[in-house]
Amino acid sequence: MKIKLNLTSHCIETETKRLYNQSVLKYFKADNKGQIEKQVEILQHALQTLDFGKLRSIYSELAGQCDDNIELAADNHNQIFILINGKKI
């Protein structure tokens, strides 16, 4: 699963928190919770395990004010990774 991040006005950490909160609200209103549940799990895992400060210092695109295509994703083994313009970092 891939989750598109909009970093045009804030950093990856803020966007991840924003999407997590939105997803939790959607989950309680949804009839089909499967897809939303997976998204909540990925976002929660990212918030708990990623070193956002280090990521922002290494990849300036993740600090915000960026129009690049940024995605948060998880593989079949629930390993989290980030894609910047399709390139895994």
N, CA, C and O atoms as a MOPAC input file, in Angstrom:
PM7 MOZYME 1SCF
protein

 N      0.84400 1    -1.17900 1     0.00000 1
 C      0.00000 1     0.00000 1     0.00000 1
 C      0.88400 1     1.23500 1     0.00000 1
 O      1.89300 1     1.29100 1     0.70400 1
 N      0.49800 1     2.22200 1    -0.79400 1
 C      1.19500 1     3.50100 1    -0.85100 1
 C      0.24800 1     4.61600 1    -0.41000 1
 O     -0.93700 1     4.62300 1    -0.74400 1
 N      0.81000 1     5.55800 1     0.35100 1
 C      0.04200 1     6.70300 1     0.83000 1
 C      0.73200 1     7.95900 1     0.33200 1
 O      1.88700 1     8.21800 1     0.67300 1
 N      0.02700 1     8.74000 1    -0.47500 1
 C      0.58800 1     9.97700 1    -1.01800 1
 C      0.65600 1    11.03100 1     0.07500 1
 O     -0.30400 1    11.24600 1     0.81400 1
 N      1.81900 1    11.68700 1     0.16300 1
 C      2.02100 1    12.74700 1     1.14300 1
 C      2.11800 1    14.08000 1     0.41500 1
 O      2.81700 1    14.19700 1    -0.59100 1
 N      1.42400 1    15.06800 1     0.92100 1
 C      1.46400 1    16.41900 1     0.36400 1
 C      2.38100 1    17.26800 1     1.23900 1
 O      2.00300 1    17.67900 1     2.33600 1
 N      3.59400 1    17.52700 1     0.74000 1
 C      4.57000 1    18.27700 1     1.52300 1
 C      4.77100 1    19.69100 1     0.99300 1
 O      5.83800 1    20.27800 1     1.16900 1
 N      3.74900 1    20.23500 1     0.34600 1
 C      3.88100 1    21.59200 1    -0.19500 1
 C      3.86000 1    22.65500 1     0.89700 1
 O      4.42300 1    23.73500 1     0.71500 1
 N      3.21900 1    22.36600 1     2.02900 1
 C      3.12700 1    23.40700 1     3.05400 1
 C      3.62200 1    22.98300 1     4.43500 1
 O      3.61600 1    23.79300 1     5.36300 1
 N      4.05200 1    21.72200 1     4.58800 1
 C      4.59900 1    21.28000 1     5.86900 1
 C      5.48000 1    20.05100 1     5.66400 1
 O      5.54300 1    19.50300 1     4.56300 1
 N      6.15800 1    19.62100 1     6.72500 1
 C      7.12500 1    18.52700 1     6.63500 1
 C      6.44100 1    17.15100 1     6.68900 1
 O      5.23100 1    17.04100 1     6.88900 1
 N      7.24400 1    16.13400 1     6.50700 1
 C      6.74400 1    14.75800 1     6.49000 1
 C      6.11100 1    14.35200 1     7.81800 1
 O      5.10900 1    13.63600 1     7.82900 1
 N      6.67400 1    14.79400 1     8.92000 1
 C      6.12300 1    14.42600 1    10.22400 1
 C      4.73200 1    15.02200 1    10.42400 1
 O      3.81300 1    14.32400 1    10.85400 1
 N      4.57600 1    16.28600 1    10.12000 1
 C      3.27900 1    16.95000 1    10.25500 1
 C      2.24900 1    16.31800 1     9.32900 1
 O      1.10700 1    16.09700 1     9.73100 1
 N      2.64100 1    16.02500 1     8.09600 1
 C      1.72000 1    15.41000 1     7.14000 1
 C      1.32400 1    14.00800 1     7.59000 1
 O      0.16300 1    13.62300 1     7.45600 1
 N      2.25100 1    13.26000 1     8.11100 1
 C      1.94700 1    11.90500 1     8.58700 1
 C      0.96600 1    11.96200 1     9.75100 1
 O      0.01900 1    11.17700 1     9.79700 1
 N      1.17500 1    12.87200 1    10.68300 1
 C      0.24100 1    13.04700 1    11.80500 1
 C     -1.14200 1    13.47100 1    11.30700 1
 O     -2.16000 1    12.96600 1    11.77900 1
 N     -1.16700 1    14.39500 1    10.35800 1
 C     -2.43400 1    14.88900 1     9.80500 1
 C     -3.21100 1    13.75000 1     9.14100 1
 O     -4.40900 1    13.59200 1     9.37200 1
 N     -2.52700 1    12.96400 1     8.32000 1
 C     -3.18200 1    11.84700 1     7.64500 1
 C     -3.62500 1    10.76100 1     8.62400 1
 O     -4.67200 1    10.14200 1     8.43800 1
 N     -2.83100 1    10.53400 1     9.65600 1
 C     -3.20200 1     9.55000 1    10.67000 1
 C     -4.50700 1     9.96900 1    11.35000 1
 O     -5.43000 1     9.16400 1    11.48000 1
 N     -4.57900 1    11.21900 1    11.78000 1
 C     -5.79400 1    11.70600 1    12.44400 1
 C     -7.00700 1    11.63500 1    11.52200 1
 O     -8.08800 1    11.23800 1    11.95600 1
 N     -6.84100 1    12.01400 1    10.25800 1
 C     -7.94600 1    11.92800 1     9.29600 1
 C     -8.38800 1    10.48300 1     9.09600 1
 O     -9.58400 1    10.19600 1     9.02700 1
 N     -7.42600 1     9.58000 1     9.00500 1
 C     -7.73800 1     8.16800 1     8.76800 1
 C     -8.48700 1     7.54800 1     9.93700 1
 O     -9.40800 1     6.75600 1     9.73800 1
 N     -8.09700 1     7.90300 1    11.15000 1
 C     -8.79500 1     7.38100 1    12.33000 1
 C    -10.24900 1     7.85300 1    12.32900 1
 O    -11.15500 1     7.07200 1    12.62000 1
 N    -10.47200 1     9.11700 1    12.00600 1
 C    -11.85200 1     9.62200 1    11.93500 1
 C    -12.64700 1     8.90900 1    10.84200 1
 O    -13.80600 1     8.55400 1    11.05200 1
 N    -12.03500 1     8.70000 1     9.68600 1
 C    -12.71000 1     7.98900 1     8.58500 1
 C    -13.03300 1     6.55300 1     8.97800 1
 O    -14.08300 1     6.02200 1     8.61500 1
 N    -12.12800 1     5.93200 1     9.71800 1
 C    -12.31700 1     4.53400 1    10.11600 1
 C    -13.62300 1     4.33600 1    10.87700 1
 O    -14.35500 1     3.37900 1    10.62400 1
 N    -13.91100 1     5.23700 1    11.80400 1
 C    -15.10900 1     5.08000 1    12.62100 1
 C    -16.39200 1     5.39000 1    11.86200 1
 O    -17.47800 1     5.02000 1    12.30800 1
 N    -16.28000 1     6.06100 1    10.72400 1
 C    -17.45500 1     6.38500 1     9.91900 1
 C    -17.65100 1     5.42200 1     8.75300 1
 O    -18.71600 1     5.41000 1     8.13600 1
 N    -16.64400 1     4.62100 1     8.44500 1
 C    -16.66800 1     3.78000 1     7.24500 1
 C    -17.41200 1     2.47500 1     7.46500 1
 O    -17.44700 1     1.92500 1     8.56600 1
 N    -18.00700 1     1.99900 1     6.37600 1
 C    -18.62200 1     0.67400 1     6.39000 1
 C    -17.57100 1    -0.39500 1     6.10700 1
 O    -17.52600 1    -1.42800 1     6.77600 1
 N    -16.73300 1    -0.13800 1     5.11700 1
 C    -15.66000 1    -1.05300 1     4.75200 1
 C    -14.36400 1    -0.52700 1     5.37200 1
 O    -13.75100 1     0.40200 1     4.84500 1
 N    -13.96000 1    -1.11000 1     6.46700 1
 C    -12.85300 1    -0.57700 1     7.25500 1
 C    -11.48900 1    -1.14400 1     6.87000 1
 O    -10.47000 1    -0.64600 1     7.34800 1
 N    -11.44000 1    -2.16300 1     6.02600 1
 C    -10.19400 1    -2.85700 1     5.71400 1
 C     -9.09200 1    -1.96700 1     5.17600 1
 O     -7.98600 1    -1.96400 1     5.71600 1
 N     -9.36900 1    -1.21700 1     4.13000 1
 C     -8.37600 1    -0.34800 1     3.49600 1
 C     -7.94300 1     0.76500 1     4.45500 1
 O     -6.75600 1     1.07700 1     4.55000 1
 N     -8.88300 1     1.34700 1     5.14700 1
 C     -8.57300 1     2.43800 1     6.07600 1
 C     -7.76200 1     1.90300 1     7.25900 1
 O     -6.85300 1     2.57200 1     7.75100 1
 N     -8.09800 1     0.70000 1     7.70900 1
 C     -7.36600 1     0.09400 1     8.82200 1
 C     -5.89800 1    -0.10600 1     8.45600 1
 O     -5.01400 1     0.15800 1     9.27100 1
 N     -5.63500 1    -0.56400 1     7.24900 1
 C     -4.25600 1    -0.75200 1     6.78500 1
 C     -3.51600 1     0.58900 1     6.74100 1
 O     -2.35500 1     0.67400 1     7.13900 1
 N     -4.18600 1     1.62200 1     6.26100 1
 C     -3.58300 1     2.95400 1     6.20000 1
 C     -3.26200 1     3.46100 1     7.60700 1
 O     -2.18500 1     4.01300 1     7.83100 1
 N     -4.17500 1     3.28300 1     8.54800 1
 C     -3.94900 1     3.69400 1     9.93600 1
 C     -2.73400 1     2.95700 1    10.49800 1
 O     -1.89800 1     3.56500 1    11.16700 1
 N     -2.63000 1     1.66300 1    10.23400 1
 C     -1.50900 1     0.86800 1    10.73100 1
 C     -0.17500 1     1.38200 1    10.18600 1
 O      0.79200 1     1.51400 1    10.93600 1
 N     -0.12200 1     1.66900 1     8.89500 1
 C      1.11100 1     2.15900 1     8.27600 1
 C      1.50300 1     3.51200 1     8.86400 1
 O      2.66000 1     3.72800 1     9.22700 1
 N      0.54300 1     4.40700 1     8.95300 1
 C      0.83100 1     5.74200 1     9.48000 1
 C      1.25700 1     5.67800 1    10.94400 1
 O      2.19100 1     6.37000 1    11.34900 1
 N      0.58600 1     4.86200 1    11.72900 1
 C      0.93500 1     4.71400 1    13.13400 1
 C      2.34300 1     4.13500 1    13.27800 1
 O      3.13300 1     4.60700 1    14.09600 1
 N      2.64900 1     3.12500 1    12.49100 1
 C      3.98000 1     2.51500 1    12.53300 1
 C      5.04800 1     3.53100 1    12.14100 1
 O      6.11600 1     3.57700 1    12.75100 1
 N      4.76500 1     4.33800 1    11.13400 1
 C      5.70400 1     5.37700 1    10.70800 1
 C      5.94000 1     6.38500 1    11.83200 1
 O      7.08100 1     6.75900 1    12.10500 1
 N      4.87000 1     6.81900 1    12.47500 1
 C      4.99400 1     7.79300 1    13.56600 1
 C      5.79900 1     7.22700 1    14.74400 1
 O      6.49700 1     7.97100 1    15.43300 1
 N      5.70300 1     5.94700 1    14.96700 1
 C      6.38900 1     5.32800 1    16.09400 1
 C      7.83900 1     4.97600 1    15.80300 1
 O      8.64600 1     4.89100 1    16.72900 1
 N      8.19000 1     4.76800 1    14.53300 1
 C      9.51200 1     4.22200 1    14.24100 1
 C     10.43900 1     5.11400 1    13.42300 1
 O     11.65800 1     4.98000 1    13.52600 1
 N      9.90100 1     6.01300 1    12.62100 1
 C     10.77400 1     6.82300 1    11.76800 1
 C     11.42900 1     7.95000 1    12.54600 1
 O     10.81400 1     8.54600 1    13.43000 1
 N     12.67200 1     8.23800 1    12.21400 1
 C     13.40000 1     9.36300 1    12.79000 1
 C     13.20700 1    10.54000 1    11.83100 1
 O     14.00100 1    10.75100 1    10.91500 1
 N     12.14900 1    11.29100 1    12.06200 1
 C     11.78000 1    12.36600 1    11.13800 1
 C     12.84400 1    13.45500 1    11.05400 1
 O     13.09700 1    13.98800 1     9.97300 1
 N     13.46200 1    13.78900 1    12.16400 1
 C     14.50600 1    14.80500 1    12.15500 1
 C     15.66700 1    14.41300 1    11.25400 1
 O     16.16300 1    15.22400 1    10.47200 1
 N     16.08900 1    13.17600 1    11.36900 1
 C     17.18400 1    12.68100 1    10.52600 1
 C     16.77300 1    12.65000 1     9.05700 1
 O     17.54300 1    13.04400 1     8.18100 1
 N     15.56100 1    12.18000 1     8.79400 1
 C     15.07300 1    12.13700 1     7.41200 1
 C     15.03700 1    13.52400 1     6.78900 1
 O     15.44600 1    13.70200 1     5.64200 1
 N     14.55000 1    14.50900 1     7.53800 1
 C     14.48700 1    15.88300 1     7.01800 1
 C     15.87400 1    16.45000 1     6.75900 1
 O     16.07100 1    17.21100 1     5.81200 1
 N     16.84000 1    16.07900 1     7.60300 1
 C     18.19000 1    16.61500 1     7.41500 1
 C     18.90600 1    15.97900 1     6.22500 1
 O     19.74000 1    16.62100 1     5.58800 1
 N     18.58900 1    14.73600 1     5.92800 1
 C     19.23100 1    14.04600 1     4.80100 1
 C     18.53100 1    14.35900 1     3.48500 1
 O     19.18700 1    14.57700 1     2.46700 1
 N     17.21400 1    14.38100 1     3.50500 1
 C     16.41000 1    14.58800 1     2.28800 1
 C     15.62700 1    15.88800 1     2.42800 1
 O     14.59200 1    15.93000 1     3.09300 1
 N     16.11600 1    16.92200 1     1.81300 1
 C     15.48400 1    18.24000 1     1.93500 1
 C     14.03900 1    18.23600 1     1.44500 1
 O     13.23600 1    19.06200 1     1.87800 1
 N     13.70500 1    17.32100 1     0.55400 1
 C     12.32400 1    17.23200 1     0.04700 1
 C     11.32700 1    16.93800 1     1.17200 1
 O     10.16000 1    17.31900 1     1.08700 1
 N     11.78700 1    16.26600 1     2.21300 1
 C     10.90400 1    15.86300 1     3.30500 1
 C     10.70000 1    16.95500 1     4.34500 1
 O      9.90300 1    16.79800 1     5.26900 1
 N     11.41900 1    18.05800 1     4.19300 1
 C     11.30000 1    19.17300 1     5.14000 1
 C     10.12800 1    20.08700 1     4.80400 1
 O      9.81200 1    20.98600 1     5.58200 1
 N      9.48900 1    19.88100 1     3.68300 1
 C      8.34500 1    20.68900 1     3.28700 1
 C      8.69000 1    21.66600 1     2.18500 1
 O      9.83200 1    21.72900 1     1.73200 1
 N      7.69900 1    22.42600 1     1.75600 1
 C      7.84100 1    23.37600 1     0.64300 1
 C      8.33100 1    22.65300 1    -0.60500 1
 O      9.18900 1    23.15900 1    -1.32800 1
 N      7.78200 1    21.46900 1    -0.85300 1
 C      8.24700 1    20.62000 1    -1.94700 1
 C      7.05600 1    20.10700 1    -2.75600 1
 O      6.05000 1    19.67400 1    -2.19500 1
 N      7.18500 1    20.16200 1    -4.07200 1
 C      6.13800 1    19.66500 1    -4.96800 1
 C      6.42800 1    18.26600 1    -5.49400 1
 O      5.66000 1    17.74400 1    -6.30300 1
 N      7.52000 1    17.64700 1    -5.05200 1
 C      7.87200 1    16.31200 1    -5.52700 1
 C      6.81200 1    15.29600 1    -5.11900 1
 O      6.01900 1    15.53400 1    -4.20800 1
 N      6.81400 1    14.15900 1    -5.81200 1
 C      5.89400 1    13.07100 1    -5.51200 1
 C      6.48100 1    12.25800 1    -4.35400 1
 O      7.44300 1    11.51300 1    -4.54000 1
 N      5.90700 1    12.40000 1    -3.17700 1
 C      6.38300 1    11.71700 1    -1.96800 1
 C      5.31400 1    10.73000 1    -1.51800 1
 O      4.14200 1    11.08400 1    -1.39200 1
 N      5.72800 1     9.48700 1    -1.27800 1
 C      4.79000 1     8.46300 1    -0.82900 1
 C      5.38000 1     7.68600 1     0.34000 1
 O      6.58200 1     7.42300 1     0.39100 1
 N      4.52200 1     7.33300 1     1.26000 1
 C      4.85300 1     6.44900 1     2.36100 1
 C      4.26900 1     5.09900 1     1.99000 1
 O      3.11200 1     5.01800 1     1.57800 1
 N      5.05100 1     4.03800 1     2.13000 1
 C      4.57500 1     2.73400 1     1.68800 1
 C      5.01300 1     1.63800 1     2.64700 1
 O      5.90400 1     1.82800 1     3.47500 1
 N      4.36900 1     0.49200 1     2.51400 1
 C      4.73900 1    -0.69400 1     3.28200 1
 C      4.74300 1    -1.88700 1     2.33900 1
 O      3.88900 1    -2.00900 1     1.46100 1
 N      5.72600 1    -2.76800 1     2.53900 1
 C      5.78500 1    -3.97000 1     1.71600 1
 C      4.94800 1    -5.07700 1     2.35400 1
 O      4.24300 1    -4.84000 1     3.33400 1
 N      5.02700 1    -6.27300 1     1.80200 1
 C      4.22800 1    -7.39700 1     2.30100 1
 C      4.62100 1    -7.84000 1     3.70500 1
 O      3.86600 1    -8.55200 1     4.36700 1
 N      5.80800 1    -7.41800 1     4.16300 1
 C      6.27700 1    -7.77000 1     5.49800 1
 C      6.11200 1    -6.59300 1     6.47200 1
 O      6.70700 1    -6.57600 1     7.55000 1
 N      5.29200 1    -5.61200 1     6.06900 1
 C      5.00200 1    -4.41500 1     6.86100 1
 C      6.24000 1    -3.57700 1     7.16700 1
 O      6.29500 1    -2.88700 1     8.18500 1
 N      7.22300 1    -3.64000 1     6.28700 1
 C      8.38500 1    -2.76600 1     6.39000 1
 C      8.02800 1    -1.43700 1     5.73900 1
 O      7.57900 1    -1.39900 1     4.59300 1
 N      8.22800 1    -0.35100 1     6.47400 1
 C      7.88400 1     0.99000 1     5.98800 1
 C      9.03900 1     1.53800 1     5.16600 1
 O     10.20600 1     1.34900 1     5.51000 1
 N      8.70200 1     2.21800 1     4.07800 1
 C      9.71200 1     2.92400 1     3.30500 1
 C      9.07800 1     4.15000 1     2.66400 1
 O      7.85600 1     4.28000 1     2.60200 1
 N      9.94100 1     5.04700 1     2.19000 1
 C      9.49600 1     6.30400 1     1.59100 1
 C      9.96300 1     6.32300 1     0.14800 1
 O     11.07700 1     5.90200 1    -0.16200 1
 N      9.10400 1     6.81200 1    -0.72700 1
 C      9.43800 1     6.99000 1    -2.13700 1
 C      9.44300 1     8.47500 1    -2.44200 1
 O      8.49300 1     9.19000 1    -2.12100 1
 N     10.52200 1     8.93500 1    -3.06800 1
 C     10.60900 1    10.31400 1    -3.54800 1
 C     10.70300 1    10.22400 1    -5.06700 1
 O     11.69400 1     9.73400 1    -5.60900 1
 N      9.66900 1    10.69800 1    -5.74600 1
 C      9.58500 1    10.61500 1    -7.20700 1
 C      9.82800 1     9.19200 1    -7.69000 1
 O     10.52200 1     8.97000 1    -8.68200 1
 N      9.24200 1     8.22500 1    -6.97100 1
 C      9.33200 1     6.80900 1    -7.35600 1
 C     10.59200 1     6.11300 1    -6.89900 1
 O     10.71100 1     4.90200 1    -7.08400 1
 N     11.53200 1     6.82000 1    -6.31500 1
 C     12.79200 1     6.22400 1    -5.87200 1
 C     12.72600 1     5.93100 1    -4.37100 1
 O     12.45800 1     6.81800 1    -3.56000 1
 N     12.97600 1     4.66900 1    -4.02400 1
 C     12.91700 1     4.24200 1    -2.62700 1
 C     14.13800 1     4.76900 1    -1.87200 1
 O     15.27500 1     4.64700 1    -2.32900 1
 N     13.87000 1     5.35600 1    -0.70400 1
 C     14.98600 1     5.82600 1     0.13100 1
 C     15.03000 1     5.02200 1     1.41800 1
 O     15.89400 1     5.25500 1     2.26300 1

